[in-house]
mmCIF file of C-alpha atoms in Angstrom:
data_model
loop_
_atom_site.group_PDB
_atom_site.id
_atom_site.type_symbol
_atom_site.label_atom_id
_atom_site.label_comp_id
_atom_site.label_asym_id
_atom_site.label_seq_id
_atom_site.Cartn_x
_atom_site.Cartn_y
_atom_site.Cartn_z
ATOM 1 C CA MET A 1 -0.056 0.034 0.077
ATOM 2 C CA THR A 2 2.754 2.451 0.737
ATOM 3 C CA LYS A 3 4.549 1.930 -2.552
ATOM 4 C CA ILE A 4 1.071 2.284 -4.466
ATOM 5 C CA HIS A 5 0.482 5.408 -2.397
ATOM 6 C CA SER A 6 3.953 6.919 -3.324
ATOM 7 C CA ILE A 7 3.345 6.167 -7.086
ATOM 8 C CA LEU A 8 0.052 7.924 -6.835
ATOM 9 C CA THR A 9 1.320 10.855 -5.047
ATOM 10 C CA ALA A 10 4.140 11.139 -7.456
ATOM 11 C CA SER A 11 1.577 10.916 -10.486
ATOM 12 C CA VAL A 12 -0.620 13.650 -8.951
ATOM 13 C CA ALA A 13 2.338 15.728 -8.587
ATOM 14 C CA THR A 14 3.754 15.335 -11.988
ATOM 15 C CA LEU A 15 0.063 16.170 -13.441
ATOM 16 C CA ALA A 16 -0.162 19.197 -11.192
ATOM 17 C CA LEU A 17 3.295 20.281 -12.558
ATOM 18 C CA ALA A 18 2.321 19.614 -16.228
ATOM 19 C CA GLY A 19 -1.028 21.488 -15.718
ATOM 20 C CA ALA A 20 0.935 24.479 -14.055
ATOM 21 C CA ALA A 21 3.430 24.588 -16.977
ATOM 22 C CA GLN A 22 0.435 24.662 -19.452
ATOM 23 C CA ALA A 23 -1.419 27.445 -17.685
ATOM 24 C CA GLN A 24 1.705 29.340 -17.680
ATOM 25 C CA CYS A 25 1.980 29.048 -21.816
ATOM 26 C CA ASP A 26 -1.774 29.682 -22.107
ATOM 27 C CA LYS A 27 -0.919 33.540 -21.314
ATOM 28 C CA VAL A 28 1.963 35.284 -23.687
ATOM 29 C CA THR A 29 3.361 38.330 -21.989
ATOM 30 C CA PHE A 30 5.041 40.891 -24.606
ATOM 31 C CA SER A 31 7.108 44.175 -24.096
ATOM 32 C CA ASP A 32 6.259 46.915 -26.553
ATOM 33 C CA VAL A 33 8.633 49.570 -25.957
ATOM 34 C CA GLY A 34 6.576 52.326 -27.768
ATOM 35 C CA TRP A 35 8.424 52.302 -30.983
ATOM 36 C CA THR A 36 5.905 51.965 -33.831
ATOM 37 C CA ASP A 37 7.708 49.108 -35.582
ATOM 38 C CA ILE A 38 7.803 47.037 -32.352
ATOM 39 C CA THR A 39 4.135 48.016 -32.000
ATOM 40 C CA THR A 40 3.535 46.593 -35.445
ATOM 41 C CA THR A 41 5.458 43.380 -35.170
ATOM 42 C CA THR A 42 3.885 42.716 -31.604
ATOM 43 C CA SER A 43 0.268 43.518 -32.798
ATOM 44 C CA ALA A 44 0.562 41.113 -35.813
ATOM 45 C CA THR A 45 1.833 38.551 -33.777
ATOM 46 C CA LYS A 46 -0.840 39.086 -31.016
ATOM 47 C CA HIS A 47 -3.567 38.616 -33.857
ATOM 48 C CA VAL A 48 -2.029 35.153 -34.589
ATOM 49 C CA LEU A 49 -1.524 33.826 -31.032
ATOM 50 C CA GLN A 50 -5.020 34.917 -30.237
ATOM 51 C CA ALA A 51 -6.278 32.829 -33.228
ATOM 52 C CA LEU A 52 -4.450 30.066 -31.962
ATOM 53 C CA GLY A 53 -6.213 30.332 -28.536
ATOM 54 C CA TYR A 54 -3.796 32.014 -26.599
ATOM 55 C CA GLU A 55 -4.358 34.888 -24.235
ATOM 56 C CA VAL A 56 -1.853 37.872 -25.061
ATOM 57 C CA ASP A 57 -0.740 40.707 -22.635
ATOM 58 C CA VAL A 58 1.285 43.571 -24.127
ATOM 59 C CA LYS A 59 3.184 45.677 -21.326
ATOM 60 C CA ILE A 60 4.345 49.194 -22.447
ATOM 61 C CA LEU A 61 7.869 49.275 -21.125
ATOM 62 C CA SER A 62 11.092 51.309 -21.667
ATOM 63 C CA VAL A 63 14.083 49.145 -23.152
ATOM 64 C CA PRO A 64 15.943 48.887 -19.907
ATOM 65 C CA VAL A 65 12.693 47.876 -18.024
ATOM 66 C CA THR A 66 11.875 45.352 -20.570
ATOM 67 C CA PHE A 67 15.146 43.686 -20.218
ATOM 68 C CA ALA A 68 14.917 43.553 -16.386
ATOM 69 C CA ALA A 69 11.230 42.248 -16.647
ATOM 70 C CA LEU A 70 12.452 39.391 -18.930
ATOM 71 C CA GLU A 71 15.246 38.612 -16.292
ATOM 72 C CA SER A 72 12.500 38.437 -13.630
ATOM 73 C CA GLY A 73 9.923 36.536 -15.645
ATOM 74 C CA ASP A 74 7.318 39.188 -15.573
ATOM 75 C CA VAL A 75 7.816 39.403 -19.608
ATOM 76 C CA ASP A 76 7.864 36.415 -21.709
ATOM 77 C CA VAL A 77 8.861 37.860 -25.246
ATOM 78 C CA PHE A 78 10.322 41.000 -26.719
ATOM 79 C CA LEU A 79 10.382 41.434 -30.588
ATOM 80 C CA GLY A 80 12.465 44.609 -30.678
ATOM 81 C CA ASN A 81 16.006 43.848 -29.879
ATOM 82 C CA TRP A 82 17.801 46.035 -32.120
ATOM 83 C CA MET A 83 21.246 44.951 -32.629
ATOM 84 C CA PRO A 84 24.118 45.940 -32.588
ATOM 85 C CA ALA A 85 22.701 49.223 -31.018
ATOM 86 C CA GLN A 86 21.262 47.190 -27.989
ATOM 87 C CA ALA A 87 24.453 45.216 -27.554
ATOM 88 C CA GLY A 88 25.481 46.926 -24.291
ATOM 89 C CA ALA A 89 22.183 47.123 -22.771
ATOM 90 C CA ILE A 90 21.425 43.426 -23.489
ATOM 91 C CA GLY A 91 24.680 41.994 -23.153
ATOM 92 C CA PRO A 92 24.880 41.222 -19.335
ATOM 93 C CA TYR A 93 21.456 39.440 -19.513
ATOM 94 C CA THR A 94 22.235 37.156 -22.554
ATOM 95 C CA GLU A 95 25.802 36.389 -20.767
ATOM 96 C CA SER A 96 24.244 35.526 -17.752
ATOM 97 C CA GLY A 97 21.508 33.466 -19.540
ATOM 98 C CA ALA A 98 18.677 35.329 -18.205
ATOM 99 C CA ILE A 99 17.600 36.494 -21.548
ATOM 100 C CA GLU A 100 17.623 33.957 -24.576
ATOM 101 C CA SER A 101 18.005 35.288 -28.119
ATOM 102 C CA ILE A 102 16.026 32.850 -30.169
ATOM 103 C CA ALA A 103 15.835 34.223 -33.775
ATOM 104 C CA GLU A 104 16.352 37.357 -36.094
ATOM 105 C CA ASN A 105 12.911 38.787 -37.190
ATOM 106 C CA LEU A 106 14.197 41.564 -39.518
ATOM 107 C CA GLN A 107 17.395 42.308 -41.566
ATOM 108 C CA GLY A 108 18.792 45.228 -43.225
ATOM 109 C CA THR A 109 17.881 47.970 -40.465
ATOM 110 C CA LYS A 110 19.314 51.438 -39.945
ATOM 111 C CA TYR A 111 19.681 53.119 -36.788
ATOM 112 C CA THR A 112 21.907 56.137 -36.127
ATOM 113 C CA LEU A 113 21.749 60.158 -36.323
ATOM 114 C CA ALA A 114 19.905 61.481 -39.422
ATOM 115 C CA VAL A 115 19.660 64.986 -40.980
ATOM 116 C CA PRO A 116 17.360 66.291 -44.053
ATOM 117 C CA ALA A 117 19.045 65.979 -47.188
ATOM 118 C CA TYR A 118 19.235 69.725 -47.546
ATOM 119 C CA THR A 119 21.351 69.778 -44.128
ATOM 120 C CA TYR A 120 23.541 67.111 -45.353
ATOM 121 C CA ASP A 121 24.173 68.958 -48.558
ATOM 122 C CA LYS A 122 25.386 71.997 -46.588
ATOM 123 C CA GLY A 123 28.133 69.622 -45.197
ATOM 124 C CA LEU A 124 26.795 68.144 -42.157
ATOM 125 C CA LYS A 125 27.573 64.586 -43.202
ATOM 126 C CA THR A 126 29.420 62.919 -40.045
ATOM 127 C CA TYR A 127 29.159 63.044 -36.465
ATOM 128 C CA ALA A 128 32.357 65.183 -36.478
ATOM 129 C CA ASP A 129 30.672 67.808 -38.228
ATOM 130 C CA ILE A 130 27.853 68.515 -35.770
ATOM 131 C CA ASN A 131 29.581 71.132 -33.644
ATOM 132 C CA THR A 132 30.387 73.095 -36.734
ATOM 133 C CA PHE A 133 26.563 73.264 -37.150
ATOM 134 C CA SER A 134 25.681 74.022 -33.466
ATOM 135 C CA ASP A 135 24.245 77.362 -34.031
ATOM 136 C CA SER A 136 21.984 76.602 -36.888
ATOM 137 C CA LEU A 137 20.748 73.404 -34.814
ATOM 138 C CA GLY A 138 20.268 75.512 -32.005
ATOM 139 C CA GLY A 139 22.709 73.401 -29.973
ATOM 140 C CA LYS A 140 20.267 70.447 -29.938
ATOM 141 C CA ILE A 141 20.185 66.919 -31.063
ATOM 142 C CA TYR A 142 16.594 65.408 -30.679
ATOM 143 C CA GLY A 143 16.284 61.903 -29.293
ATOM 144 C CA ILE A 144 13.537 59.425 -28.211
ATOM 145 C CA GLU A 145 12.256 58.191 -24.938
ATOM 146 C CA PRO A 146 14.437 58.989 -21.679
ATOM 147 C CA GLY A 147 16.499 56.123 -20.638
ATOM 148 C CA ASN A 148 16.990 54.557 -24.208
ATOM 149 C CA GLU A 149 20.523 53.500 -24.756
ATOM 150 C CA GLY A 150 20.727 55.416 -27.991
ATOM 151 C CA ASN A 151 20.234 58.529 -26.249
ATOM 152 C CA GLY A 152 22.639 57.589 -23.612
ATOM 153 C CA TYR A 153 25.296 57.029 -26.103
ATOM 154 C CA LEU A 154 24.764 60.447 -27.635
ATOM 155 C CA ILE A 155 24.630 62.098 -24.154
ATOM 156 C CA SER A 156 28.117 60.464 -23.592
ATOM 157 C CA LEU A 157 29.601 61.921 -26.813
ATOM 158 C CA THR A 158 28.503 65.677 -25.785
ATOM 159 C CA GLU A 159 30.763 65.217 -22.978
ATOM 160 C CA LYS A 160 33.596 63.931 -24.722
ATOM 161 C CA GLU A 161 36.063 66.119 -26.464
ATOM 162 C CA GLY A 162 36.667 65.436 -30.195
ATOM 163 C CA SER A 163 33.360 63.776 -30.599
ATOM 164 C CA GLY A 164 31.823 66.298 -32.700
ATOM 165 C CA LEU A 165 29.011 66.435 -30.245
ATOM 166 C CA THR A 166 30.799 68.485 -27.277
ATOM 167 C CA GLY A 167 28.260 70.500 -25.416
ATOM 168 C CA MET A 168 25.317 69.658 -27.700
ATOM 169 C CA GLU A 169 22.042 68.999 -25.537
ATOM 170 C CA VAL A 170 20.388 65.787 -26.446
ATOM 171 C CA VAL A 171 16.473 66.450 -26.105
ATOM 172 C CA GLU A 172 14.834 63.258 -24.810
ATOM 173 C CA SER A 173 11.153 63.021 -25.703
ATOM 174 C CA SER A 174 9.678 60.145 -27.730
ATOM 175 C CA GLU A 175 9.368 58.866 -31.171
ATOM 176 C CA GLN A 176 6.268 60.987 -31.860
ATOM 177 C CA GLY A 177 7.836 64.145 -30.141
ATOM 178 C CA MET A 178 10.949 64.007 -31.994
ATOM 179 C CA LEU A 179 9.435 63.666 -35.368
ATOM 180 C CA ALA A 180 6.757 66.364 -34.704
ATOM 181 C CA GLN A 181 9.934 68.689 -33.981
ATOM 182 C CA VAL A 182 11.550 67.518 -37.453
ATOM 183 C CA SER A 183 8.037 68.097 -39.038
ATOM 184 C CA ARG A 184 8.032 71.733 -37.652
ATOM 185 C CA TYR A 185 11.772 72.466 -39.149
ATOM 186 C CA TYR A 186 11.403 70.480 -42.500
ATOM 187 C CA PRO A 187 8.943 72.675 -44.479
ATOM 188 C CA LYS A 188 11.336 75.797 -43.457
ATOM 189 C CA GLN A 189 14.649 73.852 -44.504
ATOM 190 C CA GLN A 190 15.776 74.553 -41.089
ATOM 191 C CA ASP A 191 18.550 72.289 -39.891
ATOM 192 C CA VAL A 192 17.965 69.591 -37.483
ATOM 193 C CA VAL A 193 19.841 66.391 -36.279
ATOM 194 C CA PHE A 194 18.047 63.628 -34.968
ATOM 195 C CA LEU A 195 17.811 59.791 -34.260
ATOM 196 C CA GLY A 196 16.423 58.003 -37.411
ATOM 197 C CA TRP A 197 15.979 54.326 -38.247
ATOM 198 C CA GLU A 198 14.482 52.210 -40.850
ATOM 199 C CA PRO A 199 11.765 50.548 -41.101
ATOM 200 C CA HIS A 200 9.950 53.793 -40.583
ATOM 201 C CA PRO A 201 7.734 56.015 -42.706
ATOM 202 C CA MET A 202 10.003 58.965 -41.824
ATOM 203 C CA ASN A 203 12.350 57.532 -44.671
ATOM 204 C CA SER A 204 9.305 58.282 -47.057
ATOM 205 C CA ASN A 205 8.083 61.325 -45.485
ATOM 206 C CA PHE A 206 11.404 63.175 -45.285
ATOM 207 C CA ASP A 207 14.263 63.307 -47.769
ATOM 208 C CA LEU A 208 16.944 62.002 -45.201
ATOM 209 C CA LYS A 209 20.535 60.978 -45.052
ATOM 210 C CA TYR A 210 22.286 59.141 -42.279
ATOM 211 C CA LEU A 211 25.549 60.296 -40.607
ATOM 212 C CA THR A 212 28.813 58.298 -40.384
ATOM 213 C CA GLY A 213 30.610 58.449 -37.427
ATOM 214 C CA GLY A 214 28.474 56.374 -34.990
ATOM 215 C CA GLU A 215 29.273 53.062 -36.123
ATOM 216 C CA ASP A 216 31.116 51.877 -32.915
ATOM 217 C CA PHE A 217 27.740 52.136 -31.110
ATOM 218 C CA PHE A 218 24.938 51.835 -33.761
ATOM 219 C CA GLY A 219 26.953 49.640 -36.404
ATOM 220 C CA GLY A 220 26.192 49.778 -40.009
ATOM 221 C CA GLU A 221 23.045 47.747 -41.233
ATOM 222 C CA GLY A 222 21.608 45.794 -38.411
ATOM 223 C CA VAL A 223 19.014 43.307 -37.422
ATOM 224 C CA VAL A 224 16.326 43.016 -34.933
ATOM 225 C CA LYS A 225 16.344 39.880 -32.721
ATOM 226 C CA THR A 226 13.390 38.027 -30.733
ATOM 227 C CA VAL A 227 14.524 37.414 -27.441
ATOM 228 C CA THR A 228 12.553 35.639 -24.449
ATOM 229 C CA ARG A 229 12.927 35.049 -20.737
ATOM 230 C CA LYS A 230 15.143 32.004 -19.913
ATOM 231 C CA GLY A 231 13.705 28.764 -20.692
ATOM 232 C CA TYR A 232 10.575 29.972 -22.300
ATOM 233 C CA VAL A 233 10.859 28.027 -25.625
ATOM 234 C CA ALA A 234 11.716 24.852 -23.760
ATOM 235 C CA GLU A 235 8.660 25.553 -21.511
ATOM 236 C CA CYS A 236 6.093 26.674 -24.233
ATOM 237 C CA PRO A 237 7.392 24.864 -27.461
ATOM 238 C CA ASN A 238 4.544 25.538 -29.480
ATOM 239 C CA VAL A 239 4.624 29.337 -29.091
ATOM 240 C CA GLY A 240 8.563 29.116 -29.235
ATOM 241 C CA LYS A 241 8.160 27.358 -32.757
ATOM 242 C CA LEU A 242 5.866 30.332 -33.745
ATOM 243 C CA LEU A 243 8.545 32.826 -32.481
ATOM 244 C CA THR A 244 11.347 31.311 -34.161
ATOM 245 C CA ASN A 245 9.317 31.110 -37.422
ATOM 246 C CA LEU A 246 8.479 35.006 -37.310
ATOM 247 C CA LYS A 247 10.022 36.858 -40.092
ATOM 248 C CA PHE A 248 9.229 40.394 -41.073
ATOM 249 C CA SER A 249 10.467 42.614 -43.858
ATOM 250 C CA LEU A 250 11.065 46.476 -44.323
ATOM 251 C CA PRO A 251 8.274 46.816 -46.922
ATOM 252 C CA MET A 252 5.998 45.286 -44.490
ATOM 253 C CA GLU A 253 6.833 47.650 -41.597
ATOM 254 C CA ASN A 254 7.034 50.778 -43.686
ATOM 255 C CA LEU A 255 3.543 50.115 -45.381
ATOM 256 C CA ILE A 256 1.879 49.217 -41.591
ATOM 257 C CA MET A 257 3.752 52.070 -39.812
ATOM 258 C CA GLY A 258 2.580 54.503 -42.364
ATOM 259 C CA GLN A 259 -0.938 53.475 -42.106
ATOM 260 C CA ILE A 260 -0.712 53.800 -38.337
ATOM 261 C CA LEU A 261 1.253 57.166 -38.322
ATOM 262 C CA ASP A 262 0.115 58.965 -41.341
ATOM 263 C CA GLU A 263 -3.369 57.638 -41.639
ATOM 264 C CA GLY A 264 -4.326 57.184 -38.160
ATOM 265 C CA MET A 265 -5.203 53.525 -38.332
ATOM 266 C CA GLU A 266 -5.208 51.642 -35.087
ATOM 267 C CA PRO A 267 -2.229 49.492 -35.011
ATOM 268 C CA ASP A 268 -4.561 46.129 -34.488
ATOM 269 C CA VAL A 269 -6.680 47.251 -37.551
ATOM 270 C CA ALA A 270 -3.545 47.761 -39.804
ATOM 271 C CA THR A 271 -1.918 44.672 -38.823
ATOM 272 C CA LYS A 272 -4.848 42.387 -39.449
ATOM 273 C CA ALA A 273 -5.563 43.856 -42.752
ATOM 274 C CA TRP A 274 -2.097 42.992 -43.612
ATOM 275 C CA LEU A 275 -2.285 39.702 -42.518
ATOM 276 C CA ALA A 276 -5.242 39.177 -44.450
ATOM 277 C CA ASP A 277 -3.546 40.318 -47.629
ATOM 278 C CA ASN A 278 -0.435 38.409 -46.995
ATOM 279 C CA THR A 279 -1.653 34.950 -46.200
ATOM 280 C CA ASP A 280 1.350 33.181 -47.636
ATOM 281 C CA ALA A 281 3.777 34.856 -45.196
ATOM 282 C CA VAL A 282 1.302 34.004 -42.440
ATOM 283 C CA ALA A 283 1.339 30.347 -43.428
ATOM 284 C CA ALA A 284 5.200 30.313 -43.432
ATOM 285 C CA TRP A 285 5.071 31.573 -39.736
ATOM 286 C CA LEU A 286 2.768 28.644 -38.902
ATOM 287 C CA ASP A 287 4.875 25.775 -40.185
ATOM 288 C CA GLY A 288 4.995 23.278 -37.312
ATOM 289 C CA VAL A 289 2.725 25.089 -34.989
ATOM 290 C CA THR A 290 -0.571 24.086 -33.782
ATOM 291 C CA THR A 291 -3.468 25.843 -31.942
ATOM 292 C CA LYS A 292 -3.018 25.886 -28.224
ATOM 293 C CA ASP A 293 -5.142 22.801 -28.005
ATOM 294 C CA GLY A 294 -3.282 20.965 -30.830
ATOM 295 C CA GLY A 295 -5.648 21.676 -33.919
ATOM 296 C CA ASP A 296 -4.710 23.032 -37.290
ATOM 297 C CA ALA A 297 -3.007 26.402 -36.779
ATOM 298 C CA THR A 298 -3.432 27.352 -40.308
ATOM 299 C CA ALA A 299 -7.200 26.924 -40.361
ATOM 300 C CA ALA A 300 -7.649 28.614 -37.149
ATOM 301 C CA VAL A 301 -5.735 31.534 -38.267
ATOM 302 C CA MET A 302 -7.289 31.835 -41.512
ATOM 303 C CA ALA A 303 -10.876 31.532 -40.082
ATOM 304 C CA ALA A 304 -9.913 34.427 -37.774
ATOM 305 C CA LEU A 305 -8.653 36.618 -40.856
ATOM 306 C CA GLY A 306 -11.856 35.752 -42.519
ATOM 307 C CA LYS A 307 -10.268 33.567 -45.066
#
């Protein structure tokens, strides 16, 4: 009787652990750092996961808080690890194993200081040229949200002799606030320097040039990686398979971001329309994936998209 009781107890404990693990996988928590490209990819992924039967929670967090939340387990997934720009910020977490990099979801990105073409044509072509244009720039460089590591790098250069940025002020705001400032200067052909990146409709809305000189931090062309909390893919292999399959493109993100920023579409509306119009891409994401309950993933997602 003792042996049977022990076996039954062990079996109940095993089933309880399995049930807890499954329940943990039923809900997927993402971080969205407030950049329109990450809002876009997160929204698209959310549509697919919800169609597969998962609950999705999206938290709006800064990049540093995102990495800390992945380490603590409060966030499962982040689709916006821009590399090499975030190498310094994420490095300690990946080296310790607290955050796992599982896939590249976008290639060919750009991220560094940019100026309008008319300013570039005046001679502001490199970081080293910025101090020469300090007066016409009002002594300001426009950045994005406070705490962002790109802003931090620029601030460090303003305190470094010979950097070309000595004494400049980095104005920390937000993606929207920064671009609103650029929009005020651009029609008057006033000089302005700011953090630019692609994918983003700013590349279509303005004739831009990217400065050289920041490659030690920002690199040249970069990639965006999908990262998760430690052990997530092993614990939740079905969601993990979807996450490793995810591949986005510059044209996709530029299109959807333009609809959000320029046409005022809600992100969930814009991304669902793109998914419905690009079912081949969606089908590739679903290779080897099932619904939460083990059913046909493609059929479930297509039904949710009205296909």
